Coordinates of C-alpha atoms in Angstrom, one line a residue:
X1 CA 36.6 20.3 108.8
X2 CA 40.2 20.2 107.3
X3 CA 42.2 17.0 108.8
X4 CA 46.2 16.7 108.9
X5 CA 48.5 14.1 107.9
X6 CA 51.3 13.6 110.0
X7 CA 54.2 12.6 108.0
X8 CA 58.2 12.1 108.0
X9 CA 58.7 10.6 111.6
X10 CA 61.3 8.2 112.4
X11 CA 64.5 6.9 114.4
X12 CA 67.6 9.5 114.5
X13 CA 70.5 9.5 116.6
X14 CA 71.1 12.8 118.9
X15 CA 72.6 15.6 117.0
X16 CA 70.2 14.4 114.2
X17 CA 67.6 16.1 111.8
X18 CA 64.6 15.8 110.9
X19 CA 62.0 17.1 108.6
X20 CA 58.1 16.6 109.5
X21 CA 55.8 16.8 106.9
X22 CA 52.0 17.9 107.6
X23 CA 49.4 17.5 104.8
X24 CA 46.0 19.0 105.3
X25 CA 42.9 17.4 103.3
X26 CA 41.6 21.2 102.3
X27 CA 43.3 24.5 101.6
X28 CA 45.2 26.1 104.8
X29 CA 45.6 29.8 103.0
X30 CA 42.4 30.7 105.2
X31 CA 43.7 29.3 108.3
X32 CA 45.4 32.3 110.5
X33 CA 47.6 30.2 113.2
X34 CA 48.9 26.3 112.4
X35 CA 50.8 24.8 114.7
X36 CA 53.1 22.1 115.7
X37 CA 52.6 19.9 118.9
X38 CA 53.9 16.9 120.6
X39 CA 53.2 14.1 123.5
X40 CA 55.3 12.1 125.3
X41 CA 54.7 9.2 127.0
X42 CA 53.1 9.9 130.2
X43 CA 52.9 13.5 129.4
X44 CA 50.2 16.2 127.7
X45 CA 50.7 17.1 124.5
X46 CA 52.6 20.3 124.5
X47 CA 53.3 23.2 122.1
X48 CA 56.2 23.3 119.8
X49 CA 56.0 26.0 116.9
X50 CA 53.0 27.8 115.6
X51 CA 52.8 30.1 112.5
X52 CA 50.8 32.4 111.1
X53 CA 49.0 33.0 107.7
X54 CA 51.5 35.1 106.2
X55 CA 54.6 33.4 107.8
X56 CA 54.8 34.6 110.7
X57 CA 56.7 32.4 113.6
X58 CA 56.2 31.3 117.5
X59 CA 58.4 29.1 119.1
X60 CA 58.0 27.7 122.5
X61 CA 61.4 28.8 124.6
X62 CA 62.6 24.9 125.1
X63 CA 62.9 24.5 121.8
X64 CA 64.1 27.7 120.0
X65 CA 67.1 28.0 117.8
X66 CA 66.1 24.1 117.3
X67 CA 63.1 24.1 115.2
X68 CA 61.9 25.9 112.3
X69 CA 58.1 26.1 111.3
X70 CA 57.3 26.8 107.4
X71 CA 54.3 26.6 105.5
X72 CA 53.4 26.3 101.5
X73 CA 49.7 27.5 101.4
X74 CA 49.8 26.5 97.6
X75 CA 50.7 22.5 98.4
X76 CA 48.4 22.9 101.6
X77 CA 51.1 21.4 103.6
X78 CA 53.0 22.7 107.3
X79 CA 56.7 21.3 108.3
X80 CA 58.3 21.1 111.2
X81 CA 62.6 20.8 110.6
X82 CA 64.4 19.9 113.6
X83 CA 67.7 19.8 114.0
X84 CA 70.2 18.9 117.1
X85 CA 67.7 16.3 118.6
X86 CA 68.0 15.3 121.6
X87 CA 66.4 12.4 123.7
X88 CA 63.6 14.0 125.5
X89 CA 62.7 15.1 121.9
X90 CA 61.5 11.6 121.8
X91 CA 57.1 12.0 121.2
X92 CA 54.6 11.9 118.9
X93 CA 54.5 15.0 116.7
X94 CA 51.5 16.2 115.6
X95 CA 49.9 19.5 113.5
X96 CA 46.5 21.4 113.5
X97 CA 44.7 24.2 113.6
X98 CA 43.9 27.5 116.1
X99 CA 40.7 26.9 116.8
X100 CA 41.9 23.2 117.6
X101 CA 40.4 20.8 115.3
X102 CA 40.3 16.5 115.2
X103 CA 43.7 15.1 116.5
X104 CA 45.5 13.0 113.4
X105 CA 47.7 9.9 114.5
X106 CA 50.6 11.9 114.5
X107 CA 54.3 11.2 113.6
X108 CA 56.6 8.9 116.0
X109 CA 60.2 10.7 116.6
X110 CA 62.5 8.7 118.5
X111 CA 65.7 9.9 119.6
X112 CA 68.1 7.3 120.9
X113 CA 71.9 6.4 119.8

């Protein structure tokens, strides 16, 4: 089974950016849906972006016009850009598959000034 690598994390102050990084071990060309998650302390991990083999994009409402979802099929690789963080962006980003897959260890983002 193909594993991700979260990568790319880190402390930004609100109004910040960010770019997530998400390496898989094995080709992603094959994989229809890859998507972008995240979990709060205290809270279930939650939905953020998904996208489709050829490109095509789902956002989750809360975060629209925040986020954009890519992915290089050639480089096997997903990202996640954010930009105008706020705080309760604060979790642990992570990637995978539709059909679910293992859970990675994620990336921490941290949004605090």
């Amino acid at each position: 089974q193909v594993q991700f690598v979260e990568s790319g994390g880190g402390l930004v102050q609100p109004g910040g950016s960010l770019r997530l990084s998400c390496a898989a071990s094995g080709s992603i060309i094959n994989i229809v849906l890859m998507g972008w998650y995240r979990q709060a302390p205290g809270k279930q991990r939650e939905l953020v972006a998904q996208i489709t083999r050829y490109s095509g994009t789902y956002y989750t409402d809360s975060m629209k016009g925040r986020v954009t979802i890519s992915r290089d099929n050639a480089k096997n690789t997903v990202y996640l850009q954010i930009d105008n963080m706020k705080p309760e962006d604060t979790a642990v980003y992570y990637c995978n598959q539709l059909p679910v897959g293992s859970w990675g260890q994620g990336t921490q983002v941290t949004v605090s000034s």
